[in-house]
PDB file of C-alpha atoms in Angstrom:
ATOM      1  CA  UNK A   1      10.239   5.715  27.118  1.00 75.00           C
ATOM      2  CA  UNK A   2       7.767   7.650  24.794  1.00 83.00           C
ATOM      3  CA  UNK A   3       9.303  10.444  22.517  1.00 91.00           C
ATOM      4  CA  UNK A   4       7.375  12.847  20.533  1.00 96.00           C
ATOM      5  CA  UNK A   5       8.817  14.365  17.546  1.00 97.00           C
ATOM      6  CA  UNK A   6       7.474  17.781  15.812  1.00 98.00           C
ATOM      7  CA  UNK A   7       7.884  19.170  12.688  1.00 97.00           C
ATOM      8  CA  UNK A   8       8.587  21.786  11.543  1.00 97.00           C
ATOM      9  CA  UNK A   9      10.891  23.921  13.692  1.00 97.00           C
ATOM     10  CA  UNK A  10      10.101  26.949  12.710  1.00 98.00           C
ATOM     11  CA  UNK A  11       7.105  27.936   9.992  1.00 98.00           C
ATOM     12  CA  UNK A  12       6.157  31.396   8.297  1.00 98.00           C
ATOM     13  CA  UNK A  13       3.161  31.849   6.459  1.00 98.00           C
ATOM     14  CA  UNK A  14       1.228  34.709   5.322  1.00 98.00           C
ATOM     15  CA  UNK A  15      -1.672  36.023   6.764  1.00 97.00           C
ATOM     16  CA  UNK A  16      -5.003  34.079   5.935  1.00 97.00           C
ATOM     17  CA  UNK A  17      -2.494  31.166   4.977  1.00 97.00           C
ATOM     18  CA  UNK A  18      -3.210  28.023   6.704  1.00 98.00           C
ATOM     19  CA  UNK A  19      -0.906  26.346   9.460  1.00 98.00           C
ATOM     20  CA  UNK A  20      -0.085  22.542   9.730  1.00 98.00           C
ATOM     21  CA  UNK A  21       2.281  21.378  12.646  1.00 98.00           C
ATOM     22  CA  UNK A  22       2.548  17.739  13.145  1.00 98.00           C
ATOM     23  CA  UNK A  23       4.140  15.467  15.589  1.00 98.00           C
ATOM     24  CA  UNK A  24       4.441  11.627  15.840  1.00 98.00           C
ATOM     25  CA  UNK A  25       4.790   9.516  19.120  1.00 97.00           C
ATOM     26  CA  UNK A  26       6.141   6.198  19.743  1.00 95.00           C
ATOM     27  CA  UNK A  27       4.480   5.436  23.082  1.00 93.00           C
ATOM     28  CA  UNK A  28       0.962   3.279  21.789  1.00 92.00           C
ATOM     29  CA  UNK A  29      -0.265   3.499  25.240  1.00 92.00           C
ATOM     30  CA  UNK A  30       0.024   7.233  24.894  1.00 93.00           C
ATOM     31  CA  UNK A  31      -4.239   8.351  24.971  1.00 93.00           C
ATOM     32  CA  UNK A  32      -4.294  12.346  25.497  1.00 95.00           C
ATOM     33  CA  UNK A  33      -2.541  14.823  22.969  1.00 96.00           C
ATOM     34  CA  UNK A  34      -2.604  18.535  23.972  1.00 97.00           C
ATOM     35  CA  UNK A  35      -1.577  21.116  22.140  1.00 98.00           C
ATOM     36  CA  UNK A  36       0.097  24.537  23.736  1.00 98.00           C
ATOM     37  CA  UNK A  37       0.854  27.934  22.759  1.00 98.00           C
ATOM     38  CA  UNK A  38       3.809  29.797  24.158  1.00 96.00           C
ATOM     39  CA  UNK A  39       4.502  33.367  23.570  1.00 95.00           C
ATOM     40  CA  UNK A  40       7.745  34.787  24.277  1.00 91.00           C
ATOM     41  CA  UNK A  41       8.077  35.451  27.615  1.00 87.00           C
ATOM     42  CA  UNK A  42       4.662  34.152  28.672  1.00 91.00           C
ATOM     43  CA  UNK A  43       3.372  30.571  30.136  1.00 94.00           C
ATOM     44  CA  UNK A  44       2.434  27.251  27.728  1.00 95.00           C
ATOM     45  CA  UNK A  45      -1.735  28.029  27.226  1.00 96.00           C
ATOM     46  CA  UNK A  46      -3.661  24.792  26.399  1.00 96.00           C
ATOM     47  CA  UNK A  47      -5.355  25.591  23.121  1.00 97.00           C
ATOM     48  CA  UNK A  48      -6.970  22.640  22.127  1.00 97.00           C
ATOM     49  CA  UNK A  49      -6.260  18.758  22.838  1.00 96.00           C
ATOM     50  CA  UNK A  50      -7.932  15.469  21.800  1.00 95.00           C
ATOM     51  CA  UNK A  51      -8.315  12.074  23.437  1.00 93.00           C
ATOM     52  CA  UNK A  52      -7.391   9.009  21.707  1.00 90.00           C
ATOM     53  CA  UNK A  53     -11.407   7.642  21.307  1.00 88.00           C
ATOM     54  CA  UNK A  54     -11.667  10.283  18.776  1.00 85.00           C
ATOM     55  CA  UNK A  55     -10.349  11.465  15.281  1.00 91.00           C
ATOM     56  CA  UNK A  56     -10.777  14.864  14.909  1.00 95.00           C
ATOM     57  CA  UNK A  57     -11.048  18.061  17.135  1.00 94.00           C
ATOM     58  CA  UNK A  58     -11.984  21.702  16.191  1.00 96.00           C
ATOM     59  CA  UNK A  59     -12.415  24.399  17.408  1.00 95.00           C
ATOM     60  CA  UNK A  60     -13.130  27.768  15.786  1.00 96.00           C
ATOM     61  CA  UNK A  61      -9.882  28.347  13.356  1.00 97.00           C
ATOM     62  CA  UNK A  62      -7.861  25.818  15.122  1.00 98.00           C
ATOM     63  CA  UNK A  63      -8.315  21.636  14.428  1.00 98.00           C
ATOM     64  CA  UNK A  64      -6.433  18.574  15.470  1.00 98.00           C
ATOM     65  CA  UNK A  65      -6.538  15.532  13.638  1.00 97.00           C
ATOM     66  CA  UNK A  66      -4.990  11.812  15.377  1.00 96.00           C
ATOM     67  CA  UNK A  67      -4.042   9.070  13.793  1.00 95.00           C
ATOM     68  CA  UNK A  68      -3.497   6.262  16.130  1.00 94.00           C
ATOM     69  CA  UNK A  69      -2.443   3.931  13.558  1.00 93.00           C
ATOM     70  CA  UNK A  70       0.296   5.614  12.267  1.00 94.00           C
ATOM     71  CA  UNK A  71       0.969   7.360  16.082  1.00 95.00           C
ATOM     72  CA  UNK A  72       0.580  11.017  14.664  1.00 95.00           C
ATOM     73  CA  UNK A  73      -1.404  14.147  15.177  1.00 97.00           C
ATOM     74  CA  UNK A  74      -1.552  17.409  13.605  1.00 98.00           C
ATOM     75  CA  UNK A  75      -2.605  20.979  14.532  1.00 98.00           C
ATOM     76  CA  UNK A  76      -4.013  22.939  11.688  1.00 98.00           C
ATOM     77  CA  UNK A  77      -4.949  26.709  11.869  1.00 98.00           C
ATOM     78  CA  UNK A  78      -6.983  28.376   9.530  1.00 97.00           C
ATOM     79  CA  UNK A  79      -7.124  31.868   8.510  1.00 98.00           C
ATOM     80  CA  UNK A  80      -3.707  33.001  10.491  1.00 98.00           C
ATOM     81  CA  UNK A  81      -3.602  36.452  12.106  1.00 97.00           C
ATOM     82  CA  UNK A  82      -0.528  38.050  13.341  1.00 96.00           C
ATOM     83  CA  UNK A  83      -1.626  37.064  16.922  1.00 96.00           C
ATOM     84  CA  UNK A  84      -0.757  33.580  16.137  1.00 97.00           C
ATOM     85  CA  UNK A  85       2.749  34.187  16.007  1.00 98.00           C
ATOM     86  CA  UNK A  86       3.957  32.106  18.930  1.00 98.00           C
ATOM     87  CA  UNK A  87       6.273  28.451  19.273  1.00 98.00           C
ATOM     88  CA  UNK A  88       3.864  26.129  19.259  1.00 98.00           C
ATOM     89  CA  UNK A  89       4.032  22.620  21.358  1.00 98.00           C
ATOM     90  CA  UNK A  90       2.715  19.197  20.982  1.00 98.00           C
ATOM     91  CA  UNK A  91       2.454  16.774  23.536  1.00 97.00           C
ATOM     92  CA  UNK A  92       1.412  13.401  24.589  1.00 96.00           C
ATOM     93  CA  UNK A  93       0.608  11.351  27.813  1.00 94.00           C
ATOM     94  CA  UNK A  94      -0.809   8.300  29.247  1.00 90.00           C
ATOM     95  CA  UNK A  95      -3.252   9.926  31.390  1.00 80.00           C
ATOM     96  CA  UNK A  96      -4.733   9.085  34.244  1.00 73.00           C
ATOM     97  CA  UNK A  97      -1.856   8.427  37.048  1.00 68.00           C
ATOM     98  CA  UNK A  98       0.775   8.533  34.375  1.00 69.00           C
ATOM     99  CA  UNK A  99      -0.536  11.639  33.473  1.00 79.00           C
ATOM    100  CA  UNK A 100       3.002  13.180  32.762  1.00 91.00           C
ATOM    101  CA  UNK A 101       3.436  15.319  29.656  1.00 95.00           C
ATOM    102  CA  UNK A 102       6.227  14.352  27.070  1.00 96.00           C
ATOM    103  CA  UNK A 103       6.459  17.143  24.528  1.00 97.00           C
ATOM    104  CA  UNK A 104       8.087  17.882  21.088  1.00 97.00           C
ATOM    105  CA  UNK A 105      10.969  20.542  20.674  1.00 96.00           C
ATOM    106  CA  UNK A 106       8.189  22.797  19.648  1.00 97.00           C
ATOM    107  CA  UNK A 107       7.729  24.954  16.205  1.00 98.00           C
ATOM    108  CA  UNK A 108       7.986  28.734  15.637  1.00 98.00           C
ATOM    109  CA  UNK A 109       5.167  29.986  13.865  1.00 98.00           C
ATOM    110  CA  UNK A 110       5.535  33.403  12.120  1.00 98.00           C
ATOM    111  CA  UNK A 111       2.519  34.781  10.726  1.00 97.00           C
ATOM    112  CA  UNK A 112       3.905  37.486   8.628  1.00 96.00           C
ATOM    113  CA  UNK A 113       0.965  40.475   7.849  1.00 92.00           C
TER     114      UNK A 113
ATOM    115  CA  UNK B   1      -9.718  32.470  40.179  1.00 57.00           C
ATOM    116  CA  UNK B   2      -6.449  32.699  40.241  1.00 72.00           C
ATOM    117  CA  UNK B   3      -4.339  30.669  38.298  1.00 92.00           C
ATOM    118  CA  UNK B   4      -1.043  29.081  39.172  1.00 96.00           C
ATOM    119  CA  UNK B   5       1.360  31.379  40.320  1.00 97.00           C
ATOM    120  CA  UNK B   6       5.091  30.596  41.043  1.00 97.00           C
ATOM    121  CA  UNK B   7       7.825  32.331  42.810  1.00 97.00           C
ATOM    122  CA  UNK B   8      10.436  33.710  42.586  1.00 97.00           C
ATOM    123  CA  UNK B   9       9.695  35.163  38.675  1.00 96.00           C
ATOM    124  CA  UNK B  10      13.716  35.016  38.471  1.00 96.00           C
ATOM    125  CA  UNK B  11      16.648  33.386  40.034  1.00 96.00           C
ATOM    126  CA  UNK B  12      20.420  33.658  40.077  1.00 98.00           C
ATOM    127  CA  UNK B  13      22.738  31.694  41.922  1.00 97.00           C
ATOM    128  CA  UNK B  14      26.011  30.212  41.916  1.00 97.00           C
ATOM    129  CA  UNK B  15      27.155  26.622  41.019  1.00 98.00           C
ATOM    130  CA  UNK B  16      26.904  24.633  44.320  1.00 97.00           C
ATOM    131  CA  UNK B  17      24.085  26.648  45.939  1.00 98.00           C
ATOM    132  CA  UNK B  18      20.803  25.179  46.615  1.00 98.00           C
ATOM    133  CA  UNK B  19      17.345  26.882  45.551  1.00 98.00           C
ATOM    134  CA  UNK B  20      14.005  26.092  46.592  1.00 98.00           C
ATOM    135  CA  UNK B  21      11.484  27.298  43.662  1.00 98.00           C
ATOM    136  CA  UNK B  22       7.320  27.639  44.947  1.00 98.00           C
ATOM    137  CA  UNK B  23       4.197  26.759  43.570  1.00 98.00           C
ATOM    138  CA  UNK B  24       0.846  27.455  44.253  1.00 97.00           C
ATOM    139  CA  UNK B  25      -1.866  25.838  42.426  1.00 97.00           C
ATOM    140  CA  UNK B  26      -5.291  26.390  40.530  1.00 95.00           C
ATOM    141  CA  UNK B  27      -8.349  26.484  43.031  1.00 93.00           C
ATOM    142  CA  UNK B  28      -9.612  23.106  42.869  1.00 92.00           C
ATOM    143  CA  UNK B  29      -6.624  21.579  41.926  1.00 94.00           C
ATOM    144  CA  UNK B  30      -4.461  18.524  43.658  1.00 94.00           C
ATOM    145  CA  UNK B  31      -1.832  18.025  41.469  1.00 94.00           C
ATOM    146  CA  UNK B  32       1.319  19.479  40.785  1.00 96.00           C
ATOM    147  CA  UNK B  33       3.886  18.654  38.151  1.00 96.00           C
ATOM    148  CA  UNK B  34       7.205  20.603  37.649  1.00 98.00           C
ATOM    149  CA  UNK B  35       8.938  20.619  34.437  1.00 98.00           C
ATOM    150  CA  UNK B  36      12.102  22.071  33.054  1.00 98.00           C
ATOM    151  CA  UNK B  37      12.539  24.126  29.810  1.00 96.00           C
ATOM    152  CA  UNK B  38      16.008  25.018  28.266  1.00 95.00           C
ATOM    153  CA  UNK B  39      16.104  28.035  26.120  1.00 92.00           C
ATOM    154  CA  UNK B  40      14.623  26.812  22.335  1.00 90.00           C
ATOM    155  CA  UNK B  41      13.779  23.471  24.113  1.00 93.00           C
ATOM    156  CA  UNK B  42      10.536  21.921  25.118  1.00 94.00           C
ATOM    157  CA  UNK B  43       9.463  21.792  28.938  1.00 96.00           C
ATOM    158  CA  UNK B  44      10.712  18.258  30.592  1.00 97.00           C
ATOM    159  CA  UNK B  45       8.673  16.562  33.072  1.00 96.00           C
ATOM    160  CA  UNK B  46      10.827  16.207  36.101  1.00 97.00           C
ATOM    161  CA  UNK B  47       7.998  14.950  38.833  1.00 96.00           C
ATOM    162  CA  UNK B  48       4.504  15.033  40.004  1.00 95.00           C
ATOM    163  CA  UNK B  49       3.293  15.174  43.132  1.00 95.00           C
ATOM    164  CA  UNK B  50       0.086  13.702  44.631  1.00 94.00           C
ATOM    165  CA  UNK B  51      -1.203  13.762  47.932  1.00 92.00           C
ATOM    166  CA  UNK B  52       1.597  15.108  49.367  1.00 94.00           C
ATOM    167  CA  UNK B  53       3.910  12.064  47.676  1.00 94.00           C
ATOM    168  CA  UNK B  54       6.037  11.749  44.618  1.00 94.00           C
ATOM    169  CA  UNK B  55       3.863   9.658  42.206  1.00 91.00           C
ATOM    170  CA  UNK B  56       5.656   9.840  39.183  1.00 91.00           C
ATOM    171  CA  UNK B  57       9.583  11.159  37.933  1.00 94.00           C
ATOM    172  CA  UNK B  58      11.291  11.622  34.621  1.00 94.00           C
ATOM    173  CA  UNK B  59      14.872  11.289  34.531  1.00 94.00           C
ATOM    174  CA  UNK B  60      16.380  13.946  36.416  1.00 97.00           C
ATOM    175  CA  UNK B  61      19.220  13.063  39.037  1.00 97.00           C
ATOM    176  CA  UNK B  62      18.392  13.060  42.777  1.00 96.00           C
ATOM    177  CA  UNK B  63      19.802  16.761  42.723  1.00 98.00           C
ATOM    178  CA  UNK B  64      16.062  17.656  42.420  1.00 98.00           C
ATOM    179  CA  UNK B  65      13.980  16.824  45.160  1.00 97.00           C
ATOM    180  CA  UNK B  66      10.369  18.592  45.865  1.00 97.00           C
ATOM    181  CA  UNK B  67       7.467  18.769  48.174  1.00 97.00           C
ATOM    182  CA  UNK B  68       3.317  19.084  48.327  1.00 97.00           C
ATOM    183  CA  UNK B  69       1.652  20.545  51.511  1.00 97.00           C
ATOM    184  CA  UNK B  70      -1.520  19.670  52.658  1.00 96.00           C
ATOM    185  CA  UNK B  71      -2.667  22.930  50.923  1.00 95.00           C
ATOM    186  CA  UNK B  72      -1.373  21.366  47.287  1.00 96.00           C
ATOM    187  CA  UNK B  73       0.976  24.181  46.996  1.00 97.00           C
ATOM    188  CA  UNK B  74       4.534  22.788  46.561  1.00 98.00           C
ATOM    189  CA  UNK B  75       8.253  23.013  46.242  1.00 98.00           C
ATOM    190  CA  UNK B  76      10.774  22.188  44.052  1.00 98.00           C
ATOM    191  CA  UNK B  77      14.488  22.055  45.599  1.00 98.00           C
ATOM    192  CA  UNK B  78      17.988  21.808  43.551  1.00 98.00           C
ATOM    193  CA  UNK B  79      20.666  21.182  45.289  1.00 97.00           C
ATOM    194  CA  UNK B  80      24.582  21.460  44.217  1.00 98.00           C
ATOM    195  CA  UNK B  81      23.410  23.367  41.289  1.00 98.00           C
ATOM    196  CA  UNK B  82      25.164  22.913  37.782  1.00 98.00           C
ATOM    197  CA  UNK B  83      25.531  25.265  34.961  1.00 97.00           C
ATOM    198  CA  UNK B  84      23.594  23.143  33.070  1.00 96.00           C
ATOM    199  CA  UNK B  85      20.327  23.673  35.274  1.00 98.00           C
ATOM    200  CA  UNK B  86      19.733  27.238  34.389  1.00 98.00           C
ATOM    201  CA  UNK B  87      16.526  27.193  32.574  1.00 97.00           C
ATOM    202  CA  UNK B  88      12.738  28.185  33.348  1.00 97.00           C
ATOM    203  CA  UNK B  89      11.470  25.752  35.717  1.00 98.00           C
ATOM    204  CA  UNK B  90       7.341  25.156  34.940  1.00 98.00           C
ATOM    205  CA  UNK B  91       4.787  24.048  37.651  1.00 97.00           C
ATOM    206  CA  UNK B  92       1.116  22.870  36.094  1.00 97.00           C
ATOM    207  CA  UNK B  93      -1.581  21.831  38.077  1.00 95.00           C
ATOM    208  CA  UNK B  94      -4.747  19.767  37.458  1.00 93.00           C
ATOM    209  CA  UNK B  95      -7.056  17.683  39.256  1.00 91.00           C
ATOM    210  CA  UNK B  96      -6.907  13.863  39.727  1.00 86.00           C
ATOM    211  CA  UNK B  97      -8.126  11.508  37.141  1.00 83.00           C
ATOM    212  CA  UNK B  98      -8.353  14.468  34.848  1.00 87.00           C
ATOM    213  CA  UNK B  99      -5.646  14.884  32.043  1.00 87.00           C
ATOM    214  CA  UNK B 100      -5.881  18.888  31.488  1.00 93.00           C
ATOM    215  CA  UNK B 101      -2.480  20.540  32.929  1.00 95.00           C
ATOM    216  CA  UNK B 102      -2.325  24.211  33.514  1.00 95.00           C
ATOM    217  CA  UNK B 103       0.941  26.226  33.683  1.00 97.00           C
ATOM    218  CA  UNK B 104       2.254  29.031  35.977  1.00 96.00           C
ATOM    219  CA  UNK B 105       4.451  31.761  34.372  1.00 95.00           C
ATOM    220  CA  UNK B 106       7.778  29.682  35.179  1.00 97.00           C
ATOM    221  CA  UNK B 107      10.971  30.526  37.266  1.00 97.00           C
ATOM    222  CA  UNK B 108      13.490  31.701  35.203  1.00 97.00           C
ATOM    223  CA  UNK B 109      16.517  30.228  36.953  1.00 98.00           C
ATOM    224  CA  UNK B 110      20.297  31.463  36.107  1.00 98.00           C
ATOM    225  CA  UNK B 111      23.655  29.405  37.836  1.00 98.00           C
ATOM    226  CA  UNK B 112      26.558  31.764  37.051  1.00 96.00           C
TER     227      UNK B 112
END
């Protein structure tokens, strides 16, 4: 079955330091890659995803790049802010019917002020 | 609008009991999937339900059984509970044909 690695497990940066998270799949039928945000305590938010007919994603300080090829895809934020501090979750699915979410272990982003 | 809102918000119970864990989703929405998150762990799909019928499962024993009403809401059951299933147990709903999945605020479940 598909598994989705992630990397790294936890992350501190500074802030106005970029971010890069990235996680690879092994399911090539896998065509939808959200990303979500999870604060402690609080539900996964959907913060940006891409679809596998396209390379790149952005929006506002936060991108996603896919690489079908090589079965990865990164999320990059730009200009961190403290509010940013959150684990952090990639994902992939099949979509459609099979729309089931597989997701990485998740990273811990500190974004230290 | 409201969002997708579970209940109970927390949960203890002893090994053996059963628990029934409810979901109601988004406006506009016809699908619900339940997932399980251990503590430093990503959520794990356990099933989805369409149409009042299981469509699709991940690997989770037959312990866990669920439900959809003709409303979409739905229920996830666990019977002859284990130590091993206390965790926060996420419902996400979206609409057919469309891959976007929205979460509830979990049920934080604890077998003592």
């Amino acid at each position: 079955g598909e598994n989705v690695e992630q990397h790294p497990s936890t992350l501190s940066v500074q802030e106005g330091d970029s971010a890069v998270i990235k996680c690879t799949y092994s399911d090539s039928a896998s065509n939808y890659f959200p990303w979500y945000k999870q604060e402690l305590g609080k539900r996964p938010q959907l913060i940006i995803d891409i679809r596998s007919n396209v390379g790149e994603k952005k929006d506002q300080r936060i991108a996603v790049t896919l690489n079908k090829t090589a079965k990865h895809f990164s999320l990059h934020i730009t200009e961190t802010q403290p509010e940013d501090s959150a684990v952090y979750f990639c994902a992939a699915s099949r979509g459609g019917s099979q729309g089931n979410l597989i997701f990485g272990k998740g990273t811990k982003l500190s974004v230290k002020p | 609008d409201a969002g997708v809102t579970q209940s109970p918000t927390h949960l203890i119970k002893t090994r053996g009991q059963q628990v029934t864990l409810r979901c109601s989703p988004k406006s506009g929405h016809d699908t619900v999937s339940w997932y399980q998150q251990a503590l430093g762990q990503g959520p794990q799909f356990i099933f989805q339900y369409y149409e009042e019928e299981e469509r699709q499962r991940g690997n989770f024993p037959d312990r866990f059984s669920g439900h959809q009403f003709p409303n979409y809401s739905s229920e996830l059951n666990v019977n002859a509970l284990l130590l091993g299933d206390s965790a926060l147990y996420l419902c996400a709903s979206s609409l057919a044909g469309k891959n976007i999945q929205y979460f509830g605020a979990g049920t934080r479940l604890s077998v003592l």
